XYZ file of C-alpha atoms in Angstrom:
590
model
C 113.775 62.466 116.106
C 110.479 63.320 117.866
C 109.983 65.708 120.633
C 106.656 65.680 122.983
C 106.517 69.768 122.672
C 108.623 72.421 120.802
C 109.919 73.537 124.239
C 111.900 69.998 124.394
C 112.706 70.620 120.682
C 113.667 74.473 121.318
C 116.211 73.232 124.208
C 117.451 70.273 121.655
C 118.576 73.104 119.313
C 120.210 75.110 121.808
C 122.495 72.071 122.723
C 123.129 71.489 119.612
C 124.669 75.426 118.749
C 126.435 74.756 122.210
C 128.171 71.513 121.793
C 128.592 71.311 118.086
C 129.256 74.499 117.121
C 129.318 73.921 113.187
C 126.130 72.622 113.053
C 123.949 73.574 110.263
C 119.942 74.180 111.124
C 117.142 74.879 109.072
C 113.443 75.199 109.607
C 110.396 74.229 107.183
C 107.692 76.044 108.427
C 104.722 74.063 106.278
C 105.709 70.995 107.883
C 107.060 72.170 111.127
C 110.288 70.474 110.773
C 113.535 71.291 111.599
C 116.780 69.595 109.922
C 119.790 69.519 111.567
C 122.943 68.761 109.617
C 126.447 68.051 111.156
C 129.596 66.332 109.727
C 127.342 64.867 106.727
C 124.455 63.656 108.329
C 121.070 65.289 108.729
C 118.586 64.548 111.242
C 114.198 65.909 110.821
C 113.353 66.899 114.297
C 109.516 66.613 114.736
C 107.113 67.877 117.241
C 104.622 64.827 117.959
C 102.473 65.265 121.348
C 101.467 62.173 123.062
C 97.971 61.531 123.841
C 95.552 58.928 125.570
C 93.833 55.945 124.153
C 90.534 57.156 124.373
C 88.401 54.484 124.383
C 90.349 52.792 127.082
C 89.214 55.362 129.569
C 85.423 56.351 127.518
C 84.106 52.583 127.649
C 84.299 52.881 131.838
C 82.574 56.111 131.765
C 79.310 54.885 130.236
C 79.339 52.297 133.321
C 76.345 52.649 135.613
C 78.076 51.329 138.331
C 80.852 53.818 137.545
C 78.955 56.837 137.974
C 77.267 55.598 140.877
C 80.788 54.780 142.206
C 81.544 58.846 141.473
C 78.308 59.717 143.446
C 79.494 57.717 146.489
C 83.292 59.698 145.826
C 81.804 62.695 146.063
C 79.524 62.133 149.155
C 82.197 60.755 151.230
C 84.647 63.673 150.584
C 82.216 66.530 150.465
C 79.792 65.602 153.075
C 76.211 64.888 152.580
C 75.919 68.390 153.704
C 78.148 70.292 151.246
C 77.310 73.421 150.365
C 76.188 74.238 146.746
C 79.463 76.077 145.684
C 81.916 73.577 147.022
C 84.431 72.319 145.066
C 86.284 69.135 145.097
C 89.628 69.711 143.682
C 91.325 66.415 142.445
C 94.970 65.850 142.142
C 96.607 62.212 141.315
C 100.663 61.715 140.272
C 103.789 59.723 142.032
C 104.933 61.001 145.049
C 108.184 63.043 143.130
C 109.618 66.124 143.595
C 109.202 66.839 140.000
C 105.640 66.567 140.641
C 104.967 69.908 142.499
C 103.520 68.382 145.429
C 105.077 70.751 147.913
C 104.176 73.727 146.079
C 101.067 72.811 145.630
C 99.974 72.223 149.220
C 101.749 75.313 149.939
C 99.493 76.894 147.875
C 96.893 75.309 148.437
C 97.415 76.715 152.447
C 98.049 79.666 151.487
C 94.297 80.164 149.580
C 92.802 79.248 152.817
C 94.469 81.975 154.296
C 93.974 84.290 151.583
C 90.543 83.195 150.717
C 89.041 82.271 154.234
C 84.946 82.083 153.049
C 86.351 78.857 150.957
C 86.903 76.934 154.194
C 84.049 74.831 155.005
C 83.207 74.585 151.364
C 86.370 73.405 149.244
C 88.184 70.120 149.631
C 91.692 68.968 147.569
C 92.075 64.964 147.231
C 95.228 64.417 146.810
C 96.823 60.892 145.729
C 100.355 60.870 145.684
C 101.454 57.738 144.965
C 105.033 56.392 146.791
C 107.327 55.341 145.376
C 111.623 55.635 146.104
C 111.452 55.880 149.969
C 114.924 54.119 149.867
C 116.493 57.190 148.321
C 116.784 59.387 151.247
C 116.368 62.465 149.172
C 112.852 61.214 148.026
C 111.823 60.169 152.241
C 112.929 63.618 153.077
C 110.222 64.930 150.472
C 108.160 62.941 151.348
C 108.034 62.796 155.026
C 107.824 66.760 154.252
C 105.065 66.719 152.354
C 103.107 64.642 154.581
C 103.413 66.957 157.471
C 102.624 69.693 155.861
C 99.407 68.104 154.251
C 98.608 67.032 158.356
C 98.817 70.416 159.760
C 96.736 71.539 156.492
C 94.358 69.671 158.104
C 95.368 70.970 161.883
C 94.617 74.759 160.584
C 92.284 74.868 158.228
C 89.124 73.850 160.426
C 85.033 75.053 159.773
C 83.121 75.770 163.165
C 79.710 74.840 161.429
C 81.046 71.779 159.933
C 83.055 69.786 162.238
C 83.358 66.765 160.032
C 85.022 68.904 156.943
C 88.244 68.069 156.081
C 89.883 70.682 153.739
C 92.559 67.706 152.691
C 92.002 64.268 151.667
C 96.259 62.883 151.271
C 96.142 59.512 150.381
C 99.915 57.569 149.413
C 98.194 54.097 147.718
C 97.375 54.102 144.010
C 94.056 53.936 142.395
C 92.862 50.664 140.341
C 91.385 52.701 136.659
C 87.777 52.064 137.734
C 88.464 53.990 140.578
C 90.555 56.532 139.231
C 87.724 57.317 136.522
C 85.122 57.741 139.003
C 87.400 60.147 140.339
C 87.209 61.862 137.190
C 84.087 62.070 137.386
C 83.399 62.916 140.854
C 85.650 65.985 140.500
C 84.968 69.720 140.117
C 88.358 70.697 138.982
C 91.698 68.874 137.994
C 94.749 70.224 139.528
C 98.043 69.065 136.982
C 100.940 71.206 138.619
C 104.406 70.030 137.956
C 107.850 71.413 138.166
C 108.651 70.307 134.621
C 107.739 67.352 133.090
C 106.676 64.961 130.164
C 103.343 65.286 128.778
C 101.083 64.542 132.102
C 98.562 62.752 129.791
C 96.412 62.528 133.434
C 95.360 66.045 132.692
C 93.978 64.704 128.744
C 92.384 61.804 130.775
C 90.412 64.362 133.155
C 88.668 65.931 130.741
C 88.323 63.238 128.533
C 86.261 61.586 130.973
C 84.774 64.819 132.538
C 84.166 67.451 130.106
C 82.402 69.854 132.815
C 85.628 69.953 135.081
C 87.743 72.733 135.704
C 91.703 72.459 135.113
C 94.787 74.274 136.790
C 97.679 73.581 134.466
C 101.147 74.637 135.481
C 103.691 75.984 132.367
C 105.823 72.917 133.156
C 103.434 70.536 132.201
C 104.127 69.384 128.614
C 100.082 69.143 127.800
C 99.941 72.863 128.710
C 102.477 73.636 126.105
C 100.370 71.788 123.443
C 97.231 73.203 124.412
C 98.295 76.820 124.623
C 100.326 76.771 121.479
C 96.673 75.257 120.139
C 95.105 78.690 121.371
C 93.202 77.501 124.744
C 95.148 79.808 126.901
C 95.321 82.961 125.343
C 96.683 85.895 127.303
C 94.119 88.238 126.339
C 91.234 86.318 124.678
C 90.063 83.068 125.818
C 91.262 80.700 128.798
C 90.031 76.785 128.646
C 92.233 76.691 131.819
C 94.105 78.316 134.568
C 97.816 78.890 134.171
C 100.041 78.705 136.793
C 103.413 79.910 135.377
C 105.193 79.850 138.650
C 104.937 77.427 141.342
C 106.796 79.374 143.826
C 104.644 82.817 143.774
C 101.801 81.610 145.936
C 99.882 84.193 145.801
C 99.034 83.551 141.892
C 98.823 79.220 142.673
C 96.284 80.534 145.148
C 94.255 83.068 142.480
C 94.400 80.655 139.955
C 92.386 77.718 143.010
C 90.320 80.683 143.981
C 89.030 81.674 139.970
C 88.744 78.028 139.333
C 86.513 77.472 142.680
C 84.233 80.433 141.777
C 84.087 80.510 137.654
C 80.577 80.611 136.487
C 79.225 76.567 135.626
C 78.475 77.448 132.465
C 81.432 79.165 131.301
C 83.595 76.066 132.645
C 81.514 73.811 131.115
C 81.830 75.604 127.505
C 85.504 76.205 127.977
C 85.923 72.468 129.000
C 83.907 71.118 126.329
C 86.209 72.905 123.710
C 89.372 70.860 125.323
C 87.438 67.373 125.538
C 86.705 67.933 121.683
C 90.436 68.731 121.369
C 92.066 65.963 123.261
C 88.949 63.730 121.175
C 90.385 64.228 117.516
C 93.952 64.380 118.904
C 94.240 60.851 120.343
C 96.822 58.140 120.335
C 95.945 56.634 116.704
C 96.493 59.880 115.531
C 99.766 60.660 117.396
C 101.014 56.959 116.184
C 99.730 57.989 112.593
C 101.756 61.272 112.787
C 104.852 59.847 114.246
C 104.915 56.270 112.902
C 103.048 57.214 109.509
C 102.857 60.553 108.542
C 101.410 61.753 105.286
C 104.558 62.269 103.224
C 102.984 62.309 99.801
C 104.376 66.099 98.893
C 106.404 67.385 96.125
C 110.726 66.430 96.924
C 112.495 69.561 96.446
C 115.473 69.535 98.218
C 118.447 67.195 99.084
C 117.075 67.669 102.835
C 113.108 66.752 101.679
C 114.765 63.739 100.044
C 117.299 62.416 102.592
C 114.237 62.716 105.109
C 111.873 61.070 102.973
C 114.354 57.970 102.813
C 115.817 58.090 106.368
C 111.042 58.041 107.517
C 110.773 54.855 104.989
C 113.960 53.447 106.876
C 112.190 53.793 110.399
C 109.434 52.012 108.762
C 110.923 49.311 106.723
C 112.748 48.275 110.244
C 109.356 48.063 111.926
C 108.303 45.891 109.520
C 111.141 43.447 109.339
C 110.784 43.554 113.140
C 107.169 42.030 112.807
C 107.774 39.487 110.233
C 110.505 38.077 111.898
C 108.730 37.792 115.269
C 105.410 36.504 113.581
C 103.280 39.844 114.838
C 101.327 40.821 112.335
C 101.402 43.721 110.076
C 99.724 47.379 110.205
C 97.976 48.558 106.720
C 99.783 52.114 107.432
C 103.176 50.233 106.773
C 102.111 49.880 103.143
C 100.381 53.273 102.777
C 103.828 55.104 104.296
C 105.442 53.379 101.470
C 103.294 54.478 99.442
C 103.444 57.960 99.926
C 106.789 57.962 99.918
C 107.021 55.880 96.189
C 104.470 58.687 95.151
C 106.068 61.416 96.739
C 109.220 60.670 94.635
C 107.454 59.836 91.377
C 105.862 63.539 91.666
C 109.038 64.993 92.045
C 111.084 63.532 89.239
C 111.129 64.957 85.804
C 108.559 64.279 83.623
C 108.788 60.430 82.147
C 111.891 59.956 84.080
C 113.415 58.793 86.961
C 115.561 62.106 87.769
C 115.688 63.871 90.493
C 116.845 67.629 90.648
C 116.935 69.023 94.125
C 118.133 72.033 95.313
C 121.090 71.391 97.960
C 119.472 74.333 100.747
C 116.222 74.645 101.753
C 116.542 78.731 101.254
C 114.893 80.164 99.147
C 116.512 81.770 96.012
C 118.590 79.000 96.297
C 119.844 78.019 92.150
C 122.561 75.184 93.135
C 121.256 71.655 92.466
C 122.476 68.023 92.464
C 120.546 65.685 90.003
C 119.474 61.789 91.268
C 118.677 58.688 89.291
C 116.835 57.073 91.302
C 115.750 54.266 89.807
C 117.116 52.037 91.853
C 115.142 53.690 95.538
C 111.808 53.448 92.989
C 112.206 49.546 92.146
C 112.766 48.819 95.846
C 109.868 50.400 96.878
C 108.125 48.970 94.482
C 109.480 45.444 95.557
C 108.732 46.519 99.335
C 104.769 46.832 98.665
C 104.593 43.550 96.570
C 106.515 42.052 99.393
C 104.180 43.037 102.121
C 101.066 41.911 99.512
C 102.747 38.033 100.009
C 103.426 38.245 103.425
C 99.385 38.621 104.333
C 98.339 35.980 102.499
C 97.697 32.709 103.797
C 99.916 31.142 100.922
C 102.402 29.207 103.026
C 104.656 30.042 99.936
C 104.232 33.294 100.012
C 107.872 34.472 100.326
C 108.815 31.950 97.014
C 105.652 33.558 94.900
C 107.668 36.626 95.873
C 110.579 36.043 94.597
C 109.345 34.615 91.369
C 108.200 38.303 90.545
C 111.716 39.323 91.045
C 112.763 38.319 87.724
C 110.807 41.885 86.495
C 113.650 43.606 87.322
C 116.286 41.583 86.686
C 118.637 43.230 83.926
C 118.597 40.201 81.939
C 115.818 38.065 81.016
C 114.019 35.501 83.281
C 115.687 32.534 82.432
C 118.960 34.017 83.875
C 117.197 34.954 86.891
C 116.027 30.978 87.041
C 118.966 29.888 86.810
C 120.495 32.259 89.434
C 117.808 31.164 91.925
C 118.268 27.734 90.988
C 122.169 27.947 91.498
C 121.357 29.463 94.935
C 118.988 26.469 96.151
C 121.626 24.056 94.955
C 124.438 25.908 97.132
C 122.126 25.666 100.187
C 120.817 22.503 99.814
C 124.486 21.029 99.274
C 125.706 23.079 102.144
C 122.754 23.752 104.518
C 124.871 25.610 107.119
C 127.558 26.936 107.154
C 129.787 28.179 109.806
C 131.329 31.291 108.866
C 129.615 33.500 105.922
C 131.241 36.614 105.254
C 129.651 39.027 102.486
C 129.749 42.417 101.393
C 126.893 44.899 101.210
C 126.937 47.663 98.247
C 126.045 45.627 95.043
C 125.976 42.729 96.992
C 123.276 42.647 99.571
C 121.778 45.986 98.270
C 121.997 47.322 95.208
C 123.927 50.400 94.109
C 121.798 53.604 94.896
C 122.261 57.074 93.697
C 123.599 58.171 97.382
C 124.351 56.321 100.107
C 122.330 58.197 102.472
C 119.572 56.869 100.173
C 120.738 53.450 100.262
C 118.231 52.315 103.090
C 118.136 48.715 102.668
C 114.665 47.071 101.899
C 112.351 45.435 103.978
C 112.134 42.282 101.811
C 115.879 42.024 101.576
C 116.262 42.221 105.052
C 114.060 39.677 105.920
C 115.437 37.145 103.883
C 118.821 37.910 104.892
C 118.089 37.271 108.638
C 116.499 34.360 107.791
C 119.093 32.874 105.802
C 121.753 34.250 108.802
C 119.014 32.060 111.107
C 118.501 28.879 109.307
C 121.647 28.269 107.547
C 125.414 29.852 109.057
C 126.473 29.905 112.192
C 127.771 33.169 112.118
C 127.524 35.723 109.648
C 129.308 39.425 109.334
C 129.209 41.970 106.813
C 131.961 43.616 105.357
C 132.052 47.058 104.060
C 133.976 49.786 103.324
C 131.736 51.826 104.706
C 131.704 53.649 108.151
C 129.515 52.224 111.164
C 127.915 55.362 111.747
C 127.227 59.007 110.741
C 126.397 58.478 107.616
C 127.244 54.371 107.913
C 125.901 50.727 107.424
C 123.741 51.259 110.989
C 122.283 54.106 109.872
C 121.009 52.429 106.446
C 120.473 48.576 107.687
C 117.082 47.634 108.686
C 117.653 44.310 110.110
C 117.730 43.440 113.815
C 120.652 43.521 115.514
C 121.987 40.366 116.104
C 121.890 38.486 112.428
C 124.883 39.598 111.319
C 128.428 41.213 112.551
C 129.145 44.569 110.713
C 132.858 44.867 110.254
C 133.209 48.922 108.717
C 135.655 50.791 107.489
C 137.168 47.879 105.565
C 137.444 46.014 109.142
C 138.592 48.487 111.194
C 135.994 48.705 113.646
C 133.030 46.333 114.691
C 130.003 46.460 115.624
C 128.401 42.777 117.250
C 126.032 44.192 119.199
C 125.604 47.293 121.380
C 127.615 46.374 123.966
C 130.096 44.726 121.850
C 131.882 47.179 119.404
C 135.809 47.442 118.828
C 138.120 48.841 116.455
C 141.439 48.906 115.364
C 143.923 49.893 118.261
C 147.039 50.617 116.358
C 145.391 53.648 115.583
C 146.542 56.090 118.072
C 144.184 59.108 119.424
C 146.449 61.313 118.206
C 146.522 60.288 114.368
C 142.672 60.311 115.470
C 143.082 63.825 116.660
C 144.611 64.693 113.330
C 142.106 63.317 110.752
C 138.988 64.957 112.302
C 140.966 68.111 111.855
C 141.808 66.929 107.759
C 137.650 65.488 108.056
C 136.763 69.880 109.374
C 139.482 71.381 106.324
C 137.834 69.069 102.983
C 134.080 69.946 104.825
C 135.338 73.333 104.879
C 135.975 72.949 101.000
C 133.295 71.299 99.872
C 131.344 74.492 101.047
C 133.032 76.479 98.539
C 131.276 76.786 95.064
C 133.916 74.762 93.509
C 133.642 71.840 95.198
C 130.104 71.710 96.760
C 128.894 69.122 94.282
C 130.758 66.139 96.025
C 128.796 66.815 98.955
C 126.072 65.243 97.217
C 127.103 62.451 94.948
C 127.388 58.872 95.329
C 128.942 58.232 99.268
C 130.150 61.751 99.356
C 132.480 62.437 102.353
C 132.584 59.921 104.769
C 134.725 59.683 107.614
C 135.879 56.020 108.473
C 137.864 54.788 111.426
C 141.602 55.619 110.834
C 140.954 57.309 106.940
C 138.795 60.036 104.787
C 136.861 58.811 101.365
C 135.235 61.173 98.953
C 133.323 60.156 95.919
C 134.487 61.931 92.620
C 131.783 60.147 90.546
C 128.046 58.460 90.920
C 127.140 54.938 88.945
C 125.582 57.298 86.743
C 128.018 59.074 85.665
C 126.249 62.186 86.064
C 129.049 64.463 87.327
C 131.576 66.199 84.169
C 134.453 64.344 83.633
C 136.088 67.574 84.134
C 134.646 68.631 87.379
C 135.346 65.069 88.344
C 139.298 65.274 87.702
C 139.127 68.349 89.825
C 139.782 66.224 92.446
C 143.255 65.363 91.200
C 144.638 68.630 92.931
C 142.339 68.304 95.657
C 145.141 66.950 98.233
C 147.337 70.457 97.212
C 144.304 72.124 99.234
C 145.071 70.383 102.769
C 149.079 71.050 102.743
């Protein structure tokens, strides 16, 4: 899950302690990741700050006509007569409560007051763009805000210039041309919400004018990225002013009044430090942190490696997505693969395909549970040849793929011909079928070491929705397997739609996201009492004893209307006696 700032993240984690209070957290500080585990299932919570397309906004700046646009801005607002250390404060947003608006007029009337030698010299253009006025809680705001930006106007008046106007409030939005050369015209930015998302306008300001000033309030998610980045120090150096509380006017009004009189130079130099900033942070690089971040690192823990497969999961369904809708493909698809096959290979033991990973992320931490994941390797593997086929202009692409299938076929190639051959004949004597009905593990996906690891493959999926498109009617997938937490949503990369998902051995079903049922002769209260049996076996399987099923094969998983816990892997890798332990393991819940 990604977060804009850590604030949003910070308040995540809170609710989480609040409303499920056996939650298990854990922080990796080299990666600035927290994992939060609950019931089984563990969730990476990233910090990934949105930015601007740069070059969106940078190709209208070079404009001549633009600039000459921004003269004309700045003429008609300031006067031809401005004075030399006038300001034109610029201010652009929806018309929302969330916004700040009030406050910041308030403010704003309140520096005149406080500040009197500004008047005549400083003028605020405000665009505050309308929207809701059928909500009458929004008109009321409005409507307020308007009068109070009129008798702004009514006050705040210069003897020696008549024509100033210390407010410009307009309600229409600006076309981009427009709204650059408002950039550009402008002496100082003024981004001064309440609370809310990331205010990219403030990144756009100073992208296109790095000699403006900026007044950033605390609730604007930008501010929280650029302060933890060191540009508002509280005793060392400050790229911007801070307003931390909208209400305390006296502070809104110091921080117009330092902006208005800061030495040109030092604004510029402070400024220039942010453009360079918001420069080398832009949108490709958020989308390559978020969508494709560089996971090629040593796997050291059950967490790293549950991650690791849950990222590739995210992308694998992107990339089924795109096939399937003809888009075509990004080249960081294959390299996040990539990583992540190398990532693993690193980590296993020398010449092998084990995995030993300690089960906490503490350190000091000696228990381990050990991986053959052989299986996860070969489908990555399969993945990146996959995605070689699929960008060429072979129109039989997908069929040279599947001839290199036969690699890993635990056979020999002729058995795998005459599978595939078998296959063709079955669709060509039946080209569609009404009902198909099929189960997943060792069907549709091969048997992994875990089933949190069990993420199916891009390549698979694909050729299962086609085959769900071109040749049934309707197709569903049985399992015994829950839906969710850790279930067959969780590790299916295919669109919904294809197929019908029918978990927990039928019990409950999942057609699309607004049609899901389940069994109803299951009552709330035998509900009731098998999440209380579901809390007493978690409960055990923190104890020494029995902390190794945690790990292996499915481990616990709660379906709808029963419990399962795996005693044993394909591998066989758990001690026949540790594995009969389980025998006695019902005595424990009486």
């Amino acid at each position: 899950v990604g977060f804009q700032t850590h604030r949003d993240r910070d308040k995540f984690i809170e609710l989480c302690h609040i409303k499920l209070p056996s939650v298990e957290i854990n922080y990796e500080s080299s990666s600035d990741v927290c994992f939060v585990t609950y019931k089984g299932w563990t969730c990476s919570l990233g910090v990934f700050p949105v930015s601007i397309k740069n070059e969106d906004f940078l190709k209208y700046v070079r404009l001549t006509e633009i600039c000459q646009r921004a003269l004309e801005i700045r003429r008609n607002i300031m006067g031809t007569d401005a004075p030399s250390d006038g300001r034109l404060f610029f201010s652009v947003e929806r018309f929302d409560y969330t916004k700040g608006i009030k406050e910041k007029l308030l403010a704003y009337r309140n520096y005149f007051e406080k500040y009197p030698d500004r008047i005549g010299k400083d003028v605020l253009y405000q665009v505050a763009v309308t929207n809701r006025r059928t909500v009458d809680t929004y008109r009321v705001y409005q409507d307020e805000c308007i009068l109070l930006a009129e008798g702004i106007n009514k006050v705040c008046t210069c003897a020696s210039r008549p024509n100033w106007k210390p407010l410009i409030f307009q309600m229409e939005g600006l076309p981009r041309k427009e709204l650059i050369a408002c950039y550009l015209a402008m002496d100082i930015g003024v981004v001064t919400p309440k609370k809310d998302g990331m205010n990219l306008v403030a990144k756009e300001m100073l992208l296109c004018n790095p000699s403006a000033g900026l007044i950033l309030s605390s609730g604007a998610g930008c501010e929280v990225q650029f302060s933890r980045a060191g540009f508002c120090e509280e005793k060392g150096s400050q790229c911007y002013k801070r307003v931390h509380d909208l209400y305390d006017l006296d502070s809104y009004s110091n921080a117009f009044y330092q902006a208005a009189i800061q030495d040109l130079a030092d604004r510029r130099a402070n400024s220039l430090r942010l453009h360079e900033f918001i420069i080398a942070n832009d949108i490709e690089k958020w989308s390559a942190a978020f969508l494709d971040p560089s996971w090629t690192h040593q796997v050291k823990t059950l967490e790293d490696f549950y991650t690791i497969m849950l990222q590739t999961r995210n992308v694998r369904r992107q990339i089924v997505e795109r096939i399937l809708k003809g888009v075509p493909m990004r080249s960081h698809f294959a390299i996040s693969l990539k990583n992540a096959l190398d990532s693993l290979k690193l980590s296993c033991e020398l010449n092998t395909t084990m995995l030993n990973l300690r089960t906490s992320s503490e350190e000091g931490t000696t228990d381990c549970a050990s991986f053959d994941i052989k299986n996860e390797l070969d489908e990555f593997e399969k993945d990146l040849c996959f995605l070689k086929f699929i960008e060429s202009d072979n129109v039989y692409n997908v069929e040279h793929f599947v001839d290199t299938l036969h690699a890993y076929h635990p056979k020999s190639l002729a058995a795998f011909k005459k599978e595939v051959a078998g296959a063709v004949d079955l669709l060509y004597d039946a080209d569609h079928f009404q009902y198909f009905f099929t189960d997943r593990d060792g069907t549709l996906k091969s048997y992994s070491c875990s089933y949190q690891a069990s993420i199916q493959p891009a390549y698979a999926a694909v050729i299962q929705a086609q085959f769900a498109r071109r040749c049934a009617q309707t197709c569903a997938i049985i399992t015994t397997s829950p839906l969710m937490g850790v279930g067959i949503l969780d590790v299916s990369t295919m669109p919904e739609g294809y197929y019908y998902y029918g978990a927990s051995a039928g019990r409950e079903w999942f057609i699309d996201p607004r049609n899901k049922f389940h069994d109803l002769s299951i009552t709330a209260e035998q509900l009731q009492v098998l999440d209380k049996v579901y809390d007493a076996v978690q409960e055990l399987l923190n104890t020494q004893e029995y902390k190794y099923f945690r790990y292996i094969g499915s481990g616990l998983q709660k379906h709808f209307g029963h419990l399962t816990i795996a005693h044993q892997d394909i591998h066989s890798s758990v001690p026949v006696e540790q594995s009969n332990t389980l025998s006695v393991f019902p005595t424990f819940l009486v």
